[in-house]
Amino acid sequence: MTGLYNRLALREDFPNYSKQEVGVAMIDLDDFKRFNDNYGHAYGDLVLTRLGRYLQKDWMNEHLRCYRYGGDEILIIAYGLEDGDFVKNCRFFKLNMLN
C-alpha cells in the first residue's frame, strides 16, 4: 500500500548494514489509531499511502531506504552519506511535516 519496503526486505537487507556506518530514524505517526477510529481506515490508508509516496519521491535513493516497520511506523536507514547529511535531512523532514 505504501510502496515502501517491508520488514521482510529489512531482514534481507540487514546484513548489508552491519559492515558500514548508518543513520537510523523512526517515524511514528502520533495518535494514528485515534485518527483511524474517528475518520475510518480508508482515510488512514490514504495518509499512509501519501507518506509512502512522499518518502519515495523526496527521500529514497541509493543511500537511503524506507521500510514500513509497523502499522504506522516507518524505519529509515541511510548509509554512505557525508557526516551530518542524514541529520540535516531528518530536520528538514520534521519541519515539512509540521507545516
PDB file of N, CA and C in Angstrom:
ATOM      1  N   MET A   1       0.818  -1.191   0.000  1.00  0.00           N
ATOM      2  CA  MET A   1       0.000   0.000   0.000  1.00  0.00           C
ATOM      3  C   MET A   1       0.866   1.260   0.000  1.00  0.00           C
ATOM      4  N   THR A   2       1.928   1.283   0.801  1.00  0.00           N
ATOM      5  CA  THR A   2       2.748   2.483   0.903  1.00  0.00           C
ATOM      6  C   THR A   2       3.788   2.574  -0.204  1.00  0.00           C
ATOM      7  N   GLY A   3       4.101   1.460  -0.828  1.00  0.00           N
ATOM      8  CA  GLY A   3       5.167   1.448  -1.821  1.00  0.00           C
ATOM      9  C   GLY A   3       6.548   1.394  -1.199  1.00  0.00           C
ATOM     10  N   LEU A   4       6.611   1.341   0.128  1.00  0.00           N
ATOM     11  CA  LEU A   4       7.889   1.267   0.821  1.00  0.00           C
ATOM     12  C   LEU A   4       8.286  -0.193   1.006  1.00  0.00           C
ATOM     13  N   TYR A   5       9.542  -0.396   1.351  1.00  0.00           N
ATOM     14  CA  TYR A   5       9.982  -1.747   1.676  1.00  0.00           C
ATOM     15  C   TYR A   5       9.285  -2.202   2.955  1.00  0.00           C
ATOM     16  N   ASN A   6       9.218  -3.524   3.152  1.00  0.00           N
ATOM     17  CA  ASN A   6       8.556  -4.058   4.343  1.00  0.00           C
ATOM     18  C   ASN A   6       9.584  -4.700   5.273  1.00  0.00           C
ATOM     19  N   ARG A   7       9.095  -5.304   6.348  1.00  0.00           N
ATOM     20  CA  ARG A   7      10.003  -5.903   7.333  1.00  0.00           C
ATOM     21  C   ARG A   7      10.781  -7.082   6.771  1.00  0.00           C
ATOM     22  N   LEU A   8      10.196  -7.805   5.830  1.00  0.00           N
ATOM     23  CA  LEU A   8      10.930  -8.900   5.192  1.00  0.00           C
ATOM     24  C   LEU A   8      12.124  -8.350   4.419  1.00  0.00           C
ATOM     25  N   ALA A   9      11.924  -7.254   3.710  1.00  0.00           N
ATOM     26  CA  ALA A   9      13.029  -6.620   2.980  1.00  0.00           C
ATOM     27  C   ALA A   9      14.101  -6.137   3.953  1.00  0.00           C
ATOM     28  N   LEU A  10      13.689  -5.618   5.099  1.00  0.00           N
ATOM     29  CA  LEU A  10      14.660  -5.184   6.104  1.00  0.00           C
ATOM     30  C   LEU A  10      15.501  -6.364   6.572  1.00  0.00           C
ATOM     31  N   ARG A  11      14.843  -7.479   6.818  1.00  0.00           N
ATOM     32  CA  ARG A  11      15.573  -8.681   7.254  1.00  0.00           C
ATOM     33  C   ARG A  11      16.598  -9.097   6.195  1.00  0.00           C
ATOM     34  N   GLU A  12      16.229  -9.000   4.930  1.00  0.00           N
ATOM     35  CA  GLU A  12      17.149  -9.366   3.850  1.00  0.00           C
ATOM     36  C   GLU A  12      18.280  -8.351   3.711  1.00  0.00           C
ATOM     37  N   ASP A  13      17.979  -7.068   3.922  1.00  0.00           N
ATOM     38  CA  ASP A  13      18.981  -6.009   3.761  1.00  0.00           C
ATOM     39  C   ASP A  13      19.903  -5.866   4.964  1.00  0.00           C
ATOM     40  N   PHE A  14      19.467  -6.323   6.121  1.00  0.00           N
ATOM     41  CA  PHE A  14      20.183  -6.059   7.362  1.00  0.00           C
ATOM     42  C   PHE A  14      21.660  -6.456   7.331  1.00  0.00           C
ATOM     43  N   PRO A  15      22.027  -7.612   6.795  1.00  0.00           N
ATOM     44  CA  PRO A  15      23.456  -7.954   6.766  1.00  0.00           C
ATOM     45  C   PRO A  15      24.307  -6.923   6.005  1.00  0.00           C
ATOM     46  N   ASN A  16      23.736  -6.262   5.026  1.00  0.00           N
ATOM     47  CA  ASN A  16      24.485  -5.241   4.281  1.00  0.00           C
ATOM     48  C   ASN A  16      24.821  -4.034   5.151  1.00  0.00           C
ATOM     49  N   TYR A  17      23.993  -3.768   6.146  1.00  0.00           N
ATOM     50  CA  TYR A  17      24.198  -2.613   7.013  1.00  0.00           C
ATOM     51  C   TYR A  17      25.227  -2.873   8.109  1.00  0.00           C
ATOM     52  N   SER A  18      25.480  -4.133   8.410  1.00  0.00           N
ATOM     53  CA  SER A  18      26.321  -4.460   9.558  1.00  0.00           C
ATOM     54  C   SER A  18      27.788  -4.088   9.361  1.00  0.00           C
ATOM     55  N   LYS A  19      28.206  -3.865   8.139  1.00  0.00           N
ATOM     56  CA  LYS A  19      29.612  -3.571   7.863  1.00  0.00           C
ATOM     57  C   LYS A  19      29.867  -2.106   7.548  1.00  0.00           C
ATOM     58  N   GLN A  20      28.895  -1.251   7.818  1.00  0.00           N
ATOM     59  CA  GLN A  20      29.084   0.158   7.500  1.00  0.00           C
ATOM     60  C   GLN A  20      28.379   1.049   8.512  1.00  0.00           C
ATOM     61  N   GLU A  21      28.774   2.309   8.506  1.00  0.00           N
ATOM     62  CA  GLU A  21      28.117   3.295   9.354  1.00  0.00           C
ATOM     63  C   GLU A  21      26.771   3.652   8.749  1.00  0.00           C
ATOM     64  N   VAL A  22      25.759   3.687   9.589  1.00  0.00           N
ATOM     65  CA  VAL A  22      24.416   4.004   9.108  1.00  0.00           C
ATOM     66  C   VAL A  22      23.780   5.062  10.006  1.00  0.00           C
ATOM     67  N   GLY A  23      22.822   5.760   9.440  1.00  0.00           N
ATOM     68  CA  GLY A  23      21.951   6.639  10.204  1.00  0.00           C
ATOM     69  C   GLY A  23      20.584   5.980  10.245  1.00  0.00           C
ATOM     70  N   VAL A  24      19.932   6.045  11.390  1.00  0.00           N
ATOM     71  CA  VAL A  24      18.638   5.385  11.565  1.00  0.00           C
ATOM     72  C   VAL A  24      17.652   6.371  12.174  1.00  0.00           C
ATOM     73  N   ALA A  25      16.450   6.393  11.630  1.00  0.00           N
ATOM     74  CA  ALA A  25      15.378   7.215  12.184  1.00  0.00           C
ATOM     75  C   ALA A  25      14.078   6.421  12.105  1.00  0.00           C
ATOM     76  N   MET A  26      13.188   6.721  13.026  1.00  0.00           N
ATOM     77  CA  MET A  26      11.880   6.070  13.047  1.00  0.00           C
ATOM     78  C   MET A  26      10.814   7.149  13.000  1.00  0.00           C
ATOM     79  N   ILE A  27       9.871   6.978  12.097  1.00  0.00           N
ATOM     80  CA  ILE A  27       8.694   7.843  12.053  1.00  0.00           C
ATOM     81  C   ILE A  27       7.563   7.061  12.678  1.00  0.00           C
ATOM     82  N   ASP A  28       6.932   7.645  13.670  1.00  0.00           N
ATOM     83  CA  ASP A  28       5.772   7.035  14.317  1.00  0.00           C
ATOM     84  C   ASP A  28       4.672   8.082  14.292  1.00  0.00           C
ATOM     85  N   LEU A  29       3.625   7.823  13.556  1.00  0.00           N
ATOM     86  CA  LEU A  29       2.533   8.794  13.432  1.00  0.00           C
ATOM     87  C   LEU A  29       1.744   8.833  14.733  1.00  0.00           C
ATOM     88  N   ASP A  30       1.842   9.952  15.429  1.00  0.00           N
ATOM     89  CA  ASP A  30       1.162  10.102  16.715  1.00  0.00           C
ATOM     90  C   ASP A  30      -0.355  10.007  16.561  1.00  0.00           C
ATOM     91  N   ASP A  31      -0.974   9.332  17.495  1.00  0.00           N
ATOM     92  CA  ASP A  31      -2.437   9.226  17.580  1.00  0.00           C
ATOM     93  C   ASP A  31      -3.072   8.665  16.307  1.00  0.00           C
ATOM     94  N   PHE A  32      -2.346   7.815  15.605  1.00  0.00           N
ATOM     95  CA  PHE A  32      -2.866   7.275  14.345  1.00  0.00           C
ATOM     96  C   PHE A  32      -4.094   6.399  14.579  1.00  0.00           C
ATOM     97  N   LYS A  33      -4.105   5.642  15.668  1.00  0.00           N
ATOM     98  CA  LYS A  33      -5.268   4.799  15.964  1.00  0.00           C
ATOM     99  C   LYS A  33      -6.512   5.665  16.152  1.00  0.00           C
ATOM    100  N   ARG A  34      -6.360   6.760  16.873  1.00  0.00           N
ATOM    101  CA  ARG A  34      -7.499   7.658  17.077  1.00  0.00           C
ATOM    102  C   ARG A  34      -7.954   8.261  15.743  1.00  0.00           C
ATOM    103  N   PHE A  35      -6.999   8.582  14.868  1.00  0.00           N
ATOM    104  CA  PHE A  35      -7.348   9.088  13.536  1.00  0.00           C
ATOM    105  C   PHE A  35      -8.181   8.052  12.791  1.00  0.00           C
ATOM    106  N   ASN A  36      -7.724   6.796  12.779  1.00  0.00           N
ATOM    107  CA  ASN A  36      -8.471   5.718  12.123  1.00  0.00           C
ATOM    108  C   ASN A  36      -9.854   5.547  12.738  1.00  0.00           C
ATOM    109  N   ASP A  37      -9.925   5.606  14.053  1.00  0.00           N
ATOM    110  CA  ASP A  37     -11.208   5.422  14.738  1.00  0.00           C
ATOM    111  C   ASP A  37     -12.183   6.550  14.402  1.00  0.00           C
ATOM    112  N   ASN A  38     -11.680   7.770  14.295  1.00  0.00           N
ATOM    113  CA  ASN A  38     -12.545   8.931  14.032  1.00  0.00           C
ATOM    114  C   ASN A  38     -12.925   9.089  12.565  1.00  0.00           C
ATOM    115  N   TYR A  39     -12.007   8.803  11.661  1.00  0.00           N
ATOM    116  CA  TYR A  39     -12.236   9.087  10.241  1.00  0.00           C
ATOM    117  C   TYR A  39     -12.371   7.840   9.368  1.00  0.00           C
ATOM    118  N   GLY A  40     -12.049   6.690   9.928  1.00  0.00           N
ATOM    119  CA  GLY A  40     -12.159   5.445   9.180  1.00  0.00           C
ATOM    120  C   GLY A  40     -10.820   4.993   8.618  1.00  0.00           C
ATOM    121  N   HIS A  41     -10.722   3.706   8.395  1.00  0.00           N
ATOM    122  CA  HIS A  41      -9.473   3.120   7.917  1.00  0.00           C
ATOM    123  C   HIS A  41      -9.130   3.540   6.493  1.00  0.00           C
ATOM    124  N   ALA A  42     -10.119   3.876   5.705  1.00  0.00           N
ATOM    125  CA  ALA A  42      -9.834   4.322   4.330  1.00  0.00           C
ATOM    126  C   ALA A  42      -9.008   5.608   4.353  1.00  0.00           C
ATOM    127  N   TYR A  43      -9.347   6.521   5.257  1.00  0.00           N
ATOM    128  CA  TYR A  43      -8.565   7.756   5.370  1.00  0.00           C
ATOM    129  C   TYR A  43      -7.193   7.485   5.975  1.00  0.00           C
ATOM    130  N   GLY A  44      -7.134   6.564   6.925  1.00  0.00           N
ATOM    131  CA  GLY A  44      -5.833   6.172   7.480  1.00  0.00           C
ATOM    132  C   GLY A  44      -4.935   5.588   6.415  1.00  0.00           C
ATOM    133  N   ASP A  45      -5.510   4.749   5.555  1.00  0.00           N
ATOM    134  CA  ASP A  45      -4.737   4.181   4.448  1.00  0.00           C
ATOM    135  C   ASP A  45      -4.255   5.274   3.503  1.00  0.00           C
ATOM    136  N   LEU A  46      -5.081   6.281   3.281  1.00  0.00           N
ATOM    137  CA  LEU A  46      -4.694   7.396   2.419  1.00  0.00           C
ATOM    138  C   LEU A  46      -3.503   8.155   3.008  1.00  0.00           C
ATOM    139  N   VAL A  47      -3.514   8.375   4.318  1.00  0.00           N
ATOM    140  CA  VAL A  47      -2.388   9.044   4.981  1.00  0.00           C
ATOM    141  C   VAL A  47      -1.111   8.234   4.779  1.00  0.00           C
ATOM    142  N   LEU A  48      -1.181   6.931   5.014  1.00  0.00           N
ATOM    143  CA  LEU A  48      -0.008   6.074   4.861  1.00  0.00           C
ATOM    144  C   LEU A  48       0.476   6.037   3.415  1.00  0.00           C
ATOM    145  N   THR A  49      -0.455   5.990   2.480  1.00  0.00           N
ATOM    146  CA  THR A  49      -0.097   5.973   1.065  1.00  0.00           C
ATOM    147  C   THR A  49       0.607   7.261   0.670  1.00  0.00           C
ATOM    148  N   ARG A  50       0.080   8.389   1.119  1.00  0.00           N
ATOM    149  CA  ARG A  50       0.706   9.681   0.780  1.00  0.00           C
ATOM    150  C   ARG A  50       2.071   9.839   1.438  1.00  0.00           C
ATOM    151  N   LEU A  51       2.213   9.381   2.660  1.00  0.00           N
ATOM    152  CA  LEU A  51       3.516   9.422   3.307  1.00  0.00           C
ATOM    153  C   LEU A  51       4.507   8.559   2.539  1.00  0.00           C
ATOM    154  N   GLY A  52       4.077   7.371   2.131  1.00  0.00           N
ATOM    155  CA  GLY A  52       4.942   6.491   1.350  1.00  0.00           C
ATOM    156  C   GLY A  52       5.369   7.131   0.039  1.00  0.00           C
ATOM    157  N   ARG A  53       4.449   7.778  -0.650  1.00  0.00           N
ATOM    158  CA  ARG A  53       4.782   8.451  -1.912  1.00  0.00           C
ATOM    159  C   ARG A  53       5.781   9.579  -1.693  1.00  0.00           C
ATOM    160  N   TYR A  54       5.553  10.364  -0.635  1.00  0.00           N
ATOM    161  CA  TYR A  54       6.469  11.458  -0.320  1.00  0.00           C
ATOM    162  C   TYR A  54       7.872  10.925  -0.064  1.00  0.00           C
ATOM    163  N   LEU A  55       7.973   9.878   0.754  1.00  0.00           N
ATOM    164  CA  LEU A  55       9.285   9.319   1.059  1.00  0.00           C
ATOM    165  C   LEU A  55       9.952   8.748  -0.181  1.00  0.00           C
ATOM    166  N   GLN A  56       9.181   8.088  -1.040  1.00  0.00           N
ATOM    167  CA  GLN A  56       9.749   7.544  -2.277  1.00  0.00           C
ATOM    168  C   GLN A  56      10.253   8.656  -3.183  1.00  0.00           C
ATOM    169  N   LYS A  57       9.474   9.689  -3.326  1.00  0.00           N
ATOM    170  CA  LYS A  57       9.793  10.764  -4.268  1.00  0.00           C
ATOM    171  C   LYS A  57      10.929  11.647  -3.772  1.00  0.00           C
ATOM    172  N   ASP A  58      10.872  12.039  -2.504  1.00  0.00           N
ATOM    173  CA  ASP A  58      11.790  13.048  -1.997  1.00  0.00           C
ATOM    174  C   ASP A  58      12.897  12.513  -1.104  1.00  0.00           C
ATOM    175  N   TRP A  59      12.846  11.253  -0.734  1.00  0.00           N
ATOM    176  CA  TRP A  59      13.836  10.730   0.199  1.00  0.00           C
ATOM    177  C   TRP A  59      14.615   9.538  -0.309  1.00  0.00           C
ATOM    178  N   MET A  60      13.917   8.542  -0.806  1.00  0.00           N
ATOM    179  CA  MET A  60      14.603   7.294  -1.131  1.00  0.00           C
ATOM    180  C   MET A  60      15.530   7.481  -2.316  1.00  0.00           C
ATOM    181  N   ASN A  61      16.747   6.939  -2.169  1.00  0.00           N
ATOM    182  CA  ASN A  61      17.746   6.964  -3.234  1.00  0.00           C
ATOM    183  C   ASN A  61      18.723   5.828  -2.983  1.00  0.00           C
ATOM    184  N   GLU A  62      19.846   5.860  -3.644  1.00  0.00           N
ATOM    185  CA  GLU A  62      20.794   4.751  -3.495  1.00  0.00           C
ATOM    186  C   GLU A  62      21.443   4.711  -2.110  1.00  0.00           C
ATOM    187  N   HIS A  63      21.261   5.774  -1.306  1.00  0.00           N
ATOM    188  CA  HIS A  63      21.858   5.820   0.027  1.00  0.00           C
ATOM    189  C   HIS A  63      20.834   5.766   1.155  1.00  0.00           C
ATOM    190  N   LEU A  64      19.574   5.670   0.825  1.00  0.00           N
ATOM    191  CA  LEU A  64      18.549   5.746   1.853  1.00  0.00           C
ATOM    192  C   LEU A  64      17.378   4.832   1.503  1.00  0.00           C
ATOM    193  N   ARG A  65      16.989   4.018   2.466  1.00  0.00           N
ATOM    194  CA  ARG A  65      15.851   3.111   2.266  1.00  0.00           C
ATOM    195  C   ARG A  65      14.849   3.303   3.383  1.00  0.00           C
ATOM    196  N   CYS A  66      13.582   3.212   3.030  1.00  0.00           N
ATOM    197  CA  CYS A  66      12.489   3.371   3.991  1.00  0.00           C
ATOM    198  C   CYS A  66      11.691   2.069   4.045  1.00  0.00           C
ATOM    199  N   TYR A  67      11.427   1.624   5.266  1.00  0.00           N
ATOM    200  CA  TYR A  67      10.707   0.376   5.486  1.00  0.00           C
ATOM    201  C   TYR A  67       9.464   0.655   6.324  1.00  0.00           C
ATOM    202  N   ARG A  68       8.350   0.093   5.920  1.00  0.00           N
ATOM    203  CA  ARG A  68       7.170   0.139   6.796  1.00  0.00           C
ATOM    204  C   ARG A  68       7.401  -0.931   7.845  1.00  0.00           C
ATOM    205  N   TYR A  69       7.628  -0.476   9.060  1.00  0.00           N
ATOM    206  CA  TYR A  69       8.038  -1.370  10.136  1.00  0.00           C
ATOM    207  C   TYR A  69       6.844  -1.907  10.910  1.00  0.00           C
ATOM    208  N   GLY A  70       5.822  -1.089  11.029  1.00  0.00           N
ATOM    209  CA  GLY A  70       4.599  -1.475  11.718  1.00  0.00           C
ATOM    210  C   GLY A  70       3.440  -0.764  11.063  1.00  0.00           C
ATOM    211  N   GLY A  71       2.299  -0.785  11.704  1.00  0.00           N
ATOM    212  CA  GLY A  71       1.114  -0.158  11.126  1.00  0.00           C
ATOM    213  C   GLY A  71       1.326   1.297  10.763  1.00  0.00           C
ATOM    214  N   ASP A  72       1.844   2.070  11.723  1.00  0.00           N
ATOM    215  CA  ASP A  72       2.062   3.495  11.492  1.00  0.00           C
ATOM    216  C   ASP A  72       3.513   3.882  11.763  1.00  0.00           C
ATOM    217  N   GLU A  73       4.415   2.935  11.626  1.00  0.00           N
ATOM    218  CA  GLU A  73       5.835   3.176  11.891  1.00  0.00           C
ATOM    219  C   GLU A  73       6.648   2.947  10.623  1.00  0.00           C
ATOM    220  N   ILE A  74       7.501   3.911  10.339  1.00  0.00           N
ATOM    221  CA  ILE A  74       8.395   3.845   9.185  1.00  0.00           C
ATOM    222  C   ILE A  74       9.822   3.916   9.693  1.00  0.00           C
ATOM    223  N   LEU A  75      10.651   2.965   9.310  1.00  0.00           N
ATOM    224  CA  LEU A  75      12.063   2.939   9.669  1.00  0.00           C
ATOM    225  C   LEU A  75      12.858   3.443   8.475  1.00  0.00           C
ATOM    226  N   ILE A  76      13.748   4.391   8.730  1.00  0.00           N
ATOM    227  CA  ILE A  76      14.588   4.958   7.681  1.00  0.00           C
ATOM    228  C   ILE A  76      16.031   4.601   8.007  1.00  0.00           C
ATOM    229  N   ILE A  77      16.734   4.027   7.035  1.00  0.00           N
ATOM    230  CA  ILE A  77      18.149   3.700   7.204  1.00  0.00           C
ATOM    231  C   ILE A  77      18.919   4.343   6.058  1.00  0.00           C
ATOM    232  N   ALA A  78      19.925   5.131   6.447  1.00  0.00           N
ATOM    233  CA  ALA A  78      20.776   5.807   5.470  1.00  0.00           C
ATOM    234  C   ALA A  78      22.205   5.286   5.620  1.00  0.00           C
ATOM    235  N   TYR A  79      22.898   5.192   4.512  1.00  0.00           N
ATOM    236  CA  TYR A  79      24.280   4.724   4.526  1.00  0.00           C
ATOM    237  C   TYR A  79      25.037   5.417   3.398  1.00  0.00           C
ATOM    238  N   GLY A  80      26.337   5.527   3.567  1.00  0.00           N
ATOM    239  CA  GLY A  80      27.175   6.123   2.526  1.00  0.00           C
ATOM    240  C   GLY A  80      26.983   7.624   2.369  1.00  0.00           C
ATOM    241  N   LEU A  81      26.525   8.300   3.407  1.00  0.00           N
ATOM    242  CA  LEU A  81      26.326   9.752   3.343  1.00  0.00           C
ATOM    243  C   LEU A  81      27.470  10.468   4.042  1.00  0.00           C
ATOM    244  N   GLU A  82      27.643  11.725   3.720  1.00  0.00           N
ATOM    245  CA  GLU A  82      28.609  12.552   4.420  1.00  0.00           C
ATOM    246  C   GLU A  82      28.130  12.784   5.845  1.00  0.00           C
ATOM    247  N   ASP A  83      29.074  12.996   6.759  1.00  0.00           N
ATOM    248  CA  ASP A  83      28.712  13.265   8.154  1.00  0.00           C
ATOM    249  C   ASP A  83      27.748  14.432   8.241  1.00  0.00           C
ATOM    250  N   GLY A  84      26.687  14.244   8.977  1.00  0.00           N
ATOM    251  CA  GLY A  84      25.718  15.297   9.217  1.00  0.00           C
ATOM    252  C   GLY A  84      24.604  15.408   8.196  1.00  0.00           C
ATOM    253  N   ASP A  85      24.762  14.826   7.011  1.00  0.00           N
ATOM    254  CA  ASP A  85      23.732  14.960   5.978  1.00  0.00           C
ATOM    255  C   ASP A  85      22.406  14.321   6.391  1.00  0.00           C
ATOM    256  N   PHE A  86      22.477  13.161   7.008  1.00  0.00           N
ATOM    257  CA  PHE A  86      21.247  12.480   7.395  1.00  0.00           C
ATOM    258  C   PHE A  86      20.490  13.285   8.456  1.00  0.00           C
ATOM    259  N   VAL A  87      21.207  13.826   9.408  1.00  0.00           N
ATOM    260  CA  VAL A  87      20.574  14.633  10.454  1.00  0.00           C
ATOM    261  C   VAL A  87      19.920  15.863   9.829  1.00  0.00           C
ATOM    262  N   LYS A  88      20.586  16.512   8.899  1.00  0.00           N
ATOM    263  CA  LYS A  88      20.008  17.673   8.214  1.00  0.00           C
ATOM    264  C   LYS A  88      18.729  17.278   7.483  1.00  0.00           C
ATOM    265  N   ASN A  89      18.747  16.142   6.794  1.00  0.00           N
ATOM    266  CA  ASN A  89      17.562  15.674   6.079  1.00  0.00           C
ATOM    267  C   ASN A  89      16.416  15.373   7.036  1.00  0.00           C
ATOM    268  N   CYS A  90      16.726  14.793   8.187  1.00  0.00           N
ATOM    269  CA  CYS A  90      15.679  14.482   9.172  1.00  0.00           C
ATOM    270  C   CYS A  90      15.065  15.762   9.722  1.00  0.00           C
ATOM    271  N   ARG A  91      15.893  16.761   9.978  1.00  0.00           N
ATOM    272  CA  ARG A  91      15.356  18.042  10.467  1.00  0.00           C
ATOM    273  C   ARG A  91      14.473  18.682   9.417  1.00  0.00           C
ATOM    274  N   PHE A  92      14.889  18.625   8.153  1.00  0.00           N
ATOM    275  CA  PHE A  92      14.092  19.179   7.063  1.00  0.00           C
ATOM    276  C   PHE A  92      12.752  18.456   6.964  1.00  0.00           C
ATOM    277  N   PHE A  93      12.786  17.128   7.075  1.00  0.00           N
ATOM    278  CA  PHE A  93      11.559  16.328   7.020  1.00  0.00           C
ATOM    279  C   PHE A  93      10.619  16.746   8.144  1.00  0.00           C
ATOM    280  N   LYS A  94      11.154  16.863   9.358  1.00  0.00           N
ATOM    281  CA  LYS A  94      10.333  17.225  10.505  1.00  0.00           C
ATOM    282  C   LYS A  94       9.694  18.600  10.300  1.00  0.00           C
ATOM    283  N   LEU A  95      10.454  19.562   9.813  1.00  0.00           N
ATOM    284  CA  LEU A  95       9.906  20.895   9.571  1.00  0.00           C
ATOM    285  C   LEU A  95       8.801  20.853   8.524  1.00  0.00           C
ATOM    286  N   ASN A  96       8.987  20.076   7.457  1.00  0.00           N
ATOM    287  CA  ASN A  96       7.963  19.975   6.419  1.00  0.00           C
ATOM    288  C   ASN A  96       6.692  19.308   6.936  1.00  0.00           C
ATOM    289  N   MET A  97       6.832  18.322   7.805  1.00  0.00           N
ATOM    290  CA  MET A  97       5.666  17.630   8.315  1.00  0.00           C
ATOM    291  C   MET A  97       4.891  18.476   9.322  1.00  0.00           C
ATOM    292  N   LEU A  98       5.580  19.379  10.004  1.00  0.00           N
ATOM    293  CA  LEU A  98       4.913  20.216  10.992  1.00  0.00           C
ATOM    294  C   LEU A  98       4.196  21.398  10.363  1.00  0.00           C
ATOM    295  N   ASN A  99       4.541  21.737   9.143  1.00  0.00           N
ATOM    296  CA  ASN A  99       3.906  22.887   8.461  1.00  0.00           C
ATOM    297  C   ASN A  99       2.728  22.467   7.636  1.00  0.00           C
TER     298      ASN A  99
END
